[in-house]
CSV table of C-alpha atoms in Angstrom, one decimal:
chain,number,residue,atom,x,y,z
A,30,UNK,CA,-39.3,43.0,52.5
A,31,UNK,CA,-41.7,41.8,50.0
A,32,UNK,CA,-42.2,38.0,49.2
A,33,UNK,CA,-41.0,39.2,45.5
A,34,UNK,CA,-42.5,37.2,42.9
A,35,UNK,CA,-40.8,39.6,39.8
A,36,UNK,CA,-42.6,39.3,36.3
A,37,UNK,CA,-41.5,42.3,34.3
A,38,UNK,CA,-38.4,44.4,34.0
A,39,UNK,CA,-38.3,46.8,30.7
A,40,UNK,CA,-35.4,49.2,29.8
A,41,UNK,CA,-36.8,52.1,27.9
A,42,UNK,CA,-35.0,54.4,25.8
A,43,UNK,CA,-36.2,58.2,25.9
A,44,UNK,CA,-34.8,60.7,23.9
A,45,UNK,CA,-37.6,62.5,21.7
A,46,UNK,CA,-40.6,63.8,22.8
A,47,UNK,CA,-41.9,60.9,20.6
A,48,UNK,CA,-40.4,58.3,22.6
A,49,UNK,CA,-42.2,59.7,25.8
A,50,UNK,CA,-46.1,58.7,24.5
A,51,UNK,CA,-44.7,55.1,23.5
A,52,UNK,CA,-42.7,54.6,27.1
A,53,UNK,CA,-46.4,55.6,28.8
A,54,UNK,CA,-47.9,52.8,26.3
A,55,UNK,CA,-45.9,50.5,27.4
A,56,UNK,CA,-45.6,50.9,31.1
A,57,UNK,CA,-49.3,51.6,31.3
A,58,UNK,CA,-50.2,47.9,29.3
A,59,UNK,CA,-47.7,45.9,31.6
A,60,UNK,CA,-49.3,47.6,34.6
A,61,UNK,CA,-52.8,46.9,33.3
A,62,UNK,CA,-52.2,43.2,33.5
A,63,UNK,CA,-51.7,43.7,37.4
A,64,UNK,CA,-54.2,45.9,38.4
A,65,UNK,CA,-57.3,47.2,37.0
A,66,UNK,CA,-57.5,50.5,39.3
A,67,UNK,CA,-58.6,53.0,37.2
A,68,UNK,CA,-57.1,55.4,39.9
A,69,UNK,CA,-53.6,53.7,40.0
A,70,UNK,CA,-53.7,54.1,36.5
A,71,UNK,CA,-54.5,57.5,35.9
A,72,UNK,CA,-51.5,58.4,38.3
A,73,UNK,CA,-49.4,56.5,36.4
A,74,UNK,CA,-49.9,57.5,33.1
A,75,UNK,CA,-49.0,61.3,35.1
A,76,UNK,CA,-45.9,60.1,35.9
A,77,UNK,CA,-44.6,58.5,33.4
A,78,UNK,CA,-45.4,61.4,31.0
A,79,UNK,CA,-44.2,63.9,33.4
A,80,UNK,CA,-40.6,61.5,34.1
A,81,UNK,CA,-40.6,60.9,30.5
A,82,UNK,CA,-40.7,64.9,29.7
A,83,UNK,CA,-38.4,65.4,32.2
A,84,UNK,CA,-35.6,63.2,30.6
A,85,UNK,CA,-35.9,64.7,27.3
A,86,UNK,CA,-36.4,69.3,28.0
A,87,UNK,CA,-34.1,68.7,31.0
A,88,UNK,CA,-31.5,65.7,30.9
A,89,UNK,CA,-31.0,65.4,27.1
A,90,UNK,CA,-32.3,62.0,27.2
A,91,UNK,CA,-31.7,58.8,29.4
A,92,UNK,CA,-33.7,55.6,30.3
A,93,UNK,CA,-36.9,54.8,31.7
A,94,UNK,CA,-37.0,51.3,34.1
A,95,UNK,CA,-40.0,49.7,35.2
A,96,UNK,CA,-40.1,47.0,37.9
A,97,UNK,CA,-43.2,45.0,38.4
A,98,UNK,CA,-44.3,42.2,40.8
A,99,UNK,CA,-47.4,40.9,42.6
A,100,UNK,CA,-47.3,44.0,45.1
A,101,UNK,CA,-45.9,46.6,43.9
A,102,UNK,CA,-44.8,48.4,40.4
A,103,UNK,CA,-41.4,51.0,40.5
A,104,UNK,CA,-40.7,53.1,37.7
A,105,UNK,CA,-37.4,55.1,37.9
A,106,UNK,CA,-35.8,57.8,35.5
A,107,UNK,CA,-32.0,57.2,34.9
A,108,UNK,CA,-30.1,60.4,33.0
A,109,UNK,CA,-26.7,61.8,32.9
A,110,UNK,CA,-27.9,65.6,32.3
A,111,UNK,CA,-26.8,68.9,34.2
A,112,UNK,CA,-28.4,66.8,37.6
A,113,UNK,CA,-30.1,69.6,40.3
A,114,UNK,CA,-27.7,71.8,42.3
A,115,UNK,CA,-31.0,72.2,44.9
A,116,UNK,CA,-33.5,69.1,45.0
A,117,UNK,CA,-35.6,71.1,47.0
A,118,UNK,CA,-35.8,74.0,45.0
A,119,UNK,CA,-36.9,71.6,42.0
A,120,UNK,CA,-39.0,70.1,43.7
A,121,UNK,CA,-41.5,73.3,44.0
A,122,UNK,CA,-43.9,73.2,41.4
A,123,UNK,CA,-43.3,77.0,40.8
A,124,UNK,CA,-40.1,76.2,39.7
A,125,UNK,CA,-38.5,75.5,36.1
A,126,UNK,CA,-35.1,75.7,34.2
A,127,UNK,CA,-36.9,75.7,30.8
A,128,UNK,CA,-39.6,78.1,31.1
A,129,UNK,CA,-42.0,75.5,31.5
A,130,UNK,CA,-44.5,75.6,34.1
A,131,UNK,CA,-42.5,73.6,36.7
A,132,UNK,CA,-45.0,71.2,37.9
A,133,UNK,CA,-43.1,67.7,37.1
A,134,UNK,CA,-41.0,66.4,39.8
A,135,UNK,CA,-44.1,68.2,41.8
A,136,UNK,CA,-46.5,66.7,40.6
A,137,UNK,CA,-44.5,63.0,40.6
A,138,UNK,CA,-44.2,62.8,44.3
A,139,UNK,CA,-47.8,64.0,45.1
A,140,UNK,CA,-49.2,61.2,42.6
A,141,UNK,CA,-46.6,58.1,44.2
A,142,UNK,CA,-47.0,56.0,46.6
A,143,UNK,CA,-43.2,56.5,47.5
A,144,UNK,CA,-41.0,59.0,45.6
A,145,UNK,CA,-37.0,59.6,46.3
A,146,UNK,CA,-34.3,60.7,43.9
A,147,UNK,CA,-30.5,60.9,43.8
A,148,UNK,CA,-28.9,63.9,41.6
A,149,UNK,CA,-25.2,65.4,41.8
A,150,UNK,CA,-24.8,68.0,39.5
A,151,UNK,CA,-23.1,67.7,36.0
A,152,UNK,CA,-23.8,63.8,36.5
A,153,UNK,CA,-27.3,63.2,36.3
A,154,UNK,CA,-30.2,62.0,38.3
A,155,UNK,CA,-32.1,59.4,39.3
A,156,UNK,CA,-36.0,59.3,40.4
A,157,UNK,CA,-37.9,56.9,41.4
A,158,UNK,CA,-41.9,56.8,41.9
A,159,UNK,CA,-43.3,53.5,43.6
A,160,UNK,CA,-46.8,52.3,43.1
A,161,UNK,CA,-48.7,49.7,45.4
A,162,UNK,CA,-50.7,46.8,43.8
A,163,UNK,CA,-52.0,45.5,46.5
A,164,UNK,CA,-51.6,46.6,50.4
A,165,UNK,CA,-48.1,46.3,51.7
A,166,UNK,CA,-47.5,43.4,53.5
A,167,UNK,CA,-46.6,43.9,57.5
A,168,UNK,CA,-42.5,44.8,57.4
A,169,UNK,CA,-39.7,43.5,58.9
A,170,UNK,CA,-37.4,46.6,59.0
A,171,UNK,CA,-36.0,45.9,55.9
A,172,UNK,CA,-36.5,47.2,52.5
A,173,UNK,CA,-35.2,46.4,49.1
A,174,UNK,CA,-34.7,47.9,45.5
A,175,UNK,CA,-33.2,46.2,42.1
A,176,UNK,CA,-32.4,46.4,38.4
A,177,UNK,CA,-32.2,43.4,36.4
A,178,UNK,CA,-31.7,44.1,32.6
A,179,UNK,CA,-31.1,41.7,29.6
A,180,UNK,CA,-27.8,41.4,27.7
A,181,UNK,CA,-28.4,44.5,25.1
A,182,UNK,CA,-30.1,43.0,22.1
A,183,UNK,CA,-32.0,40.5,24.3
A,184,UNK,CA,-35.5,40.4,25.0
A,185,UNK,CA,-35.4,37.9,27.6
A,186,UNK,CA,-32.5,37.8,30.7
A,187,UNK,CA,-30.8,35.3,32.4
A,188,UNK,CA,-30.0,36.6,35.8
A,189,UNK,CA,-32.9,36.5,38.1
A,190,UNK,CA,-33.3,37.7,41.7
A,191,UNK,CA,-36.0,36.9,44.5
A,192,UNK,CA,-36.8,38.0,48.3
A,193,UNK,CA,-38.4,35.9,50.8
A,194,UNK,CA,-38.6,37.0,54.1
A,195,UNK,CA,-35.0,38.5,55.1
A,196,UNK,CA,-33.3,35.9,52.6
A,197,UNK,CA,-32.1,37.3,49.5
A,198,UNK,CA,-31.1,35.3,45.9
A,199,UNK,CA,-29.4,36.6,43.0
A,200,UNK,CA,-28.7,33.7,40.2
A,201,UNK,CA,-26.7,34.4,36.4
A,202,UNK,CA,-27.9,31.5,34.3
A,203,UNK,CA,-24.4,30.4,32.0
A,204,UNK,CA,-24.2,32.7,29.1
A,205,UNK,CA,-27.2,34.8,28.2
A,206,UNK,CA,-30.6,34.2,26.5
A,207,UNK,CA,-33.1,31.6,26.8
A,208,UNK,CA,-30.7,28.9,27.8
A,209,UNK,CA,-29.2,31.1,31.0
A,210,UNK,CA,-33.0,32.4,31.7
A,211,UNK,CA,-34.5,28.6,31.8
A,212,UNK,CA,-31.3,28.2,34.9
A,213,UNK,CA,-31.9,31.4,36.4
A,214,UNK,CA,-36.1,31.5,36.3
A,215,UNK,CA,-35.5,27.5,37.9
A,216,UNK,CA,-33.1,28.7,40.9
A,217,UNK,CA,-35.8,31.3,41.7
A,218,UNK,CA,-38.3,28.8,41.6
A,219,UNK,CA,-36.9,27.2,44.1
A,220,UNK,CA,-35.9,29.5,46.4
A,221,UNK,CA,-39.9,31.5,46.5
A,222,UNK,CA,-40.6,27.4,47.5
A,223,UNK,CA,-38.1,26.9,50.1
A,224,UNK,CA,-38.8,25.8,53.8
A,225,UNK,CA,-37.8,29.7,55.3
A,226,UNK,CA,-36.1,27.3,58.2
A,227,UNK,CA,-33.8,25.5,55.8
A,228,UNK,CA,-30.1,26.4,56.3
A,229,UNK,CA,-28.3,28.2,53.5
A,230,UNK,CA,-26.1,25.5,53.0
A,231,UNK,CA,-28.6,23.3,52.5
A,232,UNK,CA,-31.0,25.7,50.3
A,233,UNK,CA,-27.9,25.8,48.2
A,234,UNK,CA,-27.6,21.9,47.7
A,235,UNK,CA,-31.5,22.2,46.6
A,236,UNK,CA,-30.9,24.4,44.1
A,237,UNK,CA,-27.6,22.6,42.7
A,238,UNK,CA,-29.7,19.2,42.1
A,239,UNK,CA,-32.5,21.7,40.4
A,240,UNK,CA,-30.0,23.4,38.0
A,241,UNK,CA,-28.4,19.8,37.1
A,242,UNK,CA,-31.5,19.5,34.2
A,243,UNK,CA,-29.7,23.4,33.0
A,244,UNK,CA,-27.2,24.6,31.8
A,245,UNK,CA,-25.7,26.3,35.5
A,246,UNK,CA,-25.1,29.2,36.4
A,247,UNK,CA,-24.0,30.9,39.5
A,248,UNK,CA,-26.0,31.9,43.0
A,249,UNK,CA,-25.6,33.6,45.9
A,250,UNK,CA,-28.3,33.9,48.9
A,251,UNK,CA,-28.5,35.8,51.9
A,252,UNK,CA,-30.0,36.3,54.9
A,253,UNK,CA,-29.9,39.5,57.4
A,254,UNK,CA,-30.6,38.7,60.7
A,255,UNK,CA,-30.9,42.4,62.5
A,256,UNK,CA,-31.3,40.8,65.7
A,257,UNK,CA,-28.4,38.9,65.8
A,258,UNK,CA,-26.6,41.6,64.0
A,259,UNK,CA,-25.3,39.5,61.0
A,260,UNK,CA,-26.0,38.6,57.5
A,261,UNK,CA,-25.3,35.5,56.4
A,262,UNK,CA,-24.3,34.6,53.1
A,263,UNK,CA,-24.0,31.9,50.9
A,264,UNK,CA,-22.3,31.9,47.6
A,265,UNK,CA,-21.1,30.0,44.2
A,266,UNK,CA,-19.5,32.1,41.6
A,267,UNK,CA,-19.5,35.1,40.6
A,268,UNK,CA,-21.7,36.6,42.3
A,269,UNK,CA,-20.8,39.5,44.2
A,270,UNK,CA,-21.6,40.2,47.6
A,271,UNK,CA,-20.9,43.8,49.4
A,272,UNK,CA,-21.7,45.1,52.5
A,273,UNK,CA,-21.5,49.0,53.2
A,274,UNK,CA,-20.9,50.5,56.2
A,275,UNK,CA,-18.5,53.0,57.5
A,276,UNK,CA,-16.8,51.5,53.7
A,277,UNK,CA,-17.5,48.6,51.7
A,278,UNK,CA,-16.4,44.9,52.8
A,279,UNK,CA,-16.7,42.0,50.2
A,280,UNK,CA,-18.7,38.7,51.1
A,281,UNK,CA,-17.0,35.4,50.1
A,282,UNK,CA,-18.4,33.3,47.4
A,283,UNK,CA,-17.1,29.9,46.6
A,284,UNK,CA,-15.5,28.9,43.3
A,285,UNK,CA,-18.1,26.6,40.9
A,286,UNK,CA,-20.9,26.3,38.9
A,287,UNK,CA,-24.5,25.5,40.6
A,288,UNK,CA,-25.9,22.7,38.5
A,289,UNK,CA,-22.8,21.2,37.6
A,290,UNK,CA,-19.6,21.4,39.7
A,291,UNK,CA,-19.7,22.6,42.9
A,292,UNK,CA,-17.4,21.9,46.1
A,293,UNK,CA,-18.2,22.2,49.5
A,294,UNK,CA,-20.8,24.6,50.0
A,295,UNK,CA,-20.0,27.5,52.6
A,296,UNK,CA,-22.0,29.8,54.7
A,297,UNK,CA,-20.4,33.2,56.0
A,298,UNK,CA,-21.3,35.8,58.7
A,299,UNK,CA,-20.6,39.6,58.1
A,300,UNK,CA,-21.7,42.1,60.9
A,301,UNK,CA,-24.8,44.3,60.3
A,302,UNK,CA,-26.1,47.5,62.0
A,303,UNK,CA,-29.1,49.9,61.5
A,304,UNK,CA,-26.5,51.6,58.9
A,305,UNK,CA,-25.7,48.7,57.1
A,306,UNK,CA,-26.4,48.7,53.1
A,307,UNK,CA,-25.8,45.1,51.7
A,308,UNK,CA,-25.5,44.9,47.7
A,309,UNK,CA,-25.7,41.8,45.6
A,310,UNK,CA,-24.9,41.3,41.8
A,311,UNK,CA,-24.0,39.6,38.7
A,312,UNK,CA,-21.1,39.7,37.1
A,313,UNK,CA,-23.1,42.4,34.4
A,314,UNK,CA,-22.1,45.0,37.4
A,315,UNK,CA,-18.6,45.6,37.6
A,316,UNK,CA,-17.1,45.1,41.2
A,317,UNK,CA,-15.0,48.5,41.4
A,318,UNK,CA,-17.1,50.9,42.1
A,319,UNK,CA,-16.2,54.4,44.5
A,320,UNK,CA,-19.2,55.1,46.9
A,321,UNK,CA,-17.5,57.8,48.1
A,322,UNK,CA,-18.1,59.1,45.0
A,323,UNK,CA,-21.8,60.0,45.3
A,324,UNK,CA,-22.0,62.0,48.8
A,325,UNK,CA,-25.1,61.2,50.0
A,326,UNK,CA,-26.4,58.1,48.4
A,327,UNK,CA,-26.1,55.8,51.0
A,328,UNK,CA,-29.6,57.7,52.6
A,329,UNK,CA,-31.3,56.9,49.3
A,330,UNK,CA,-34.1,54.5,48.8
A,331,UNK,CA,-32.0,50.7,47.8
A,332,UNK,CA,-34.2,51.5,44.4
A,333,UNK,CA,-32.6,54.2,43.6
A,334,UNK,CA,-29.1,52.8,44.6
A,335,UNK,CA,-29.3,50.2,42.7
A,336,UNK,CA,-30.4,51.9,39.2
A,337,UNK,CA,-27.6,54.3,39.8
A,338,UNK,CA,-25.2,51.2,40.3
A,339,UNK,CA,-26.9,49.9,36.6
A,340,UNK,CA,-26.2,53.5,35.5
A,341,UNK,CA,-22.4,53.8,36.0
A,342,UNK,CA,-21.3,50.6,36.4
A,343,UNK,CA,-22.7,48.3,34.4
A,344,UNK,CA,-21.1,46.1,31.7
A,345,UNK,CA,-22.8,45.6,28.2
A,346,UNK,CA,-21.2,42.6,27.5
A,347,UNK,CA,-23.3,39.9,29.6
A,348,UNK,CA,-27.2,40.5,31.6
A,349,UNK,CA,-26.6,42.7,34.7
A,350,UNK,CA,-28.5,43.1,38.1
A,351,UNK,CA,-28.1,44.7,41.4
A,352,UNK,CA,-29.9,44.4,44.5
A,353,UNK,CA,-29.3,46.6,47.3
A,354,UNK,CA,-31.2,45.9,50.8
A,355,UNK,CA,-30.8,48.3,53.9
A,356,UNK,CA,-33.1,49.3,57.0
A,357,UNK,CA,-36.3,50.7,56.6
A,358,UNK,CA,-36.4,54.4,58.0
């Protein structure tokens, strides 16, 4: 996994045909200040016109979510159309539902960097394409995808969420707005900053004394250790904490608010294997969700896993984000 130094997440609404040229302008500016590759560019602009198309002649309509940081750029395709009955079969660029000439999903896997979709038909789909900024750092058998998204109405979030190394944070600033953002954006300062070597507990003290200047707001961090086959997690609040395996297993978090109440600070250890999925988010994400209820998801790329998470199961009454880390295949 990335060091993930996040500077962008937009939320895109594509319905018309109309919507799809002002999604590409959009997408295409934010991923101008980040790289000046003409060739990066070009693809993009493809893809986002062909994902964009897609949503509207074959799903009705649904969302477009771009992800950018210092390394890389995701943009993923969220609908709840008619889905694909065969993946494959769409896949081709001969074929087409509509009559049209059936080069989209095609042509969006040839022109990513990475490319993997999720679709169950009569519920939707989800496609990803993934874009390098810059070469991709040397791996650690990890890999990691998100969503973060504002409270609706908002321009600016206050959840944020950072990787360094195998240690993972997710931090809801109290509230929403500018206010829970200033909390959030300072937790995730300190954590990119951190001594790697630093215990959890004591990472967590560190950012408590940071937040005390904010308003609070609650954190969880952890760290998978595939060698020692554990995670390790540390939490305050509510942040939720879920690890996936043969089923799902919640992590503890303690009761507080980091930055202004907190009691002892506790770290955990979970098992993890090479099947393991762990999944963090804020309280935007509701906590009851039925994996079992998307055969097959669990081999998906954690990008797509998590925007299908945001999809179903997110609340519109507060910011929401998911982060979902597994094993690279």
């Amino acid at each position: 996994m990335e060091v993930n130094v996040e500077r962008c997440h937009l939320v895109l609404t594509v319905t018309d045909l109309a919507h799809v040229d002002a999604a590409r302008r959009s997408i295409i500016r934010h991923a101008s200040q980040r790289s000046a590759d003409e060739n990066l560019l070009g693809r993009l602009t493809v893809v986002v016109q062909e994902m964009g198309r897609n949503l509207v002649i074959h799903a009705g309509g649904g969302e477009l979510l771009l992800s950018c940081g210092d390394q890389r750029l995701d943009v993923i395709a969220v609908d709840r159309g008619p889905g694909m009955g065969n993946v494959a079969q769409c896949l081709s660029d001969n074929y087409s539902t509509t009559g049209t000439m059936g080069a989209g999903l095609g042509a969006i896997q040839r022109m990513s960097d990475g490319f993997d979709l999720f679709s169950q038909p009569g519920m939707g789909s989800v496609v990803q394409a993934r874009f390098h900024l810059a070469p991709p750092p040397p791996g650690n058998g990890l890999v990691a995808g998100a969503v973060c998204t504002p409270y609706p109405g908002e321009h600016i979030g206050g959840d944020a969420w950072a990787i360094r190394g195998n240690r993972v944070l997710v931090c809801d600033g109290l509230g929403h707005g500018h206010a829970a953002n200033v909390a959030s954006q300072k937790a995730r300062q300190v954590f990119l900053e951190h001594n790697p070597q630093l215990p959890l507990q004591a990472l967590m003290e560190q950012l408590h004394r940071a937040l005390m200047s904010t308003r609070g707001g609650a954190a969880a961090i952890a760290e998978v250790q595939p060698e020692q086959r554990q995670v390790q997690f540390c939490g305050i609040g509510n942040i939720a904490g879920t690890l996936l395996t043969d089923k799902g297993r919640s992590m503890v978090s303690s009761n507080g608010t980091v930055g202004y109440r907190i009691g002892r600070i506790h770290t955990f250890s979970y098992p993890w294997d090479d099947s393991s999925i762990m999944i963090l988010a804020s309280d935007g994400i509701s906590t009851k969700i039925d994996y079992n209820a998307y055969p097959g998801l669990r081999a998906r790329h954690p990008g797509v896993i998590a925007a299908l998470i945001h999809r179903d199961h997110r609340r519109l009454n507060d910011d929401a984000t998911v982060v979902v880390v597994k094993r690279e295949h």
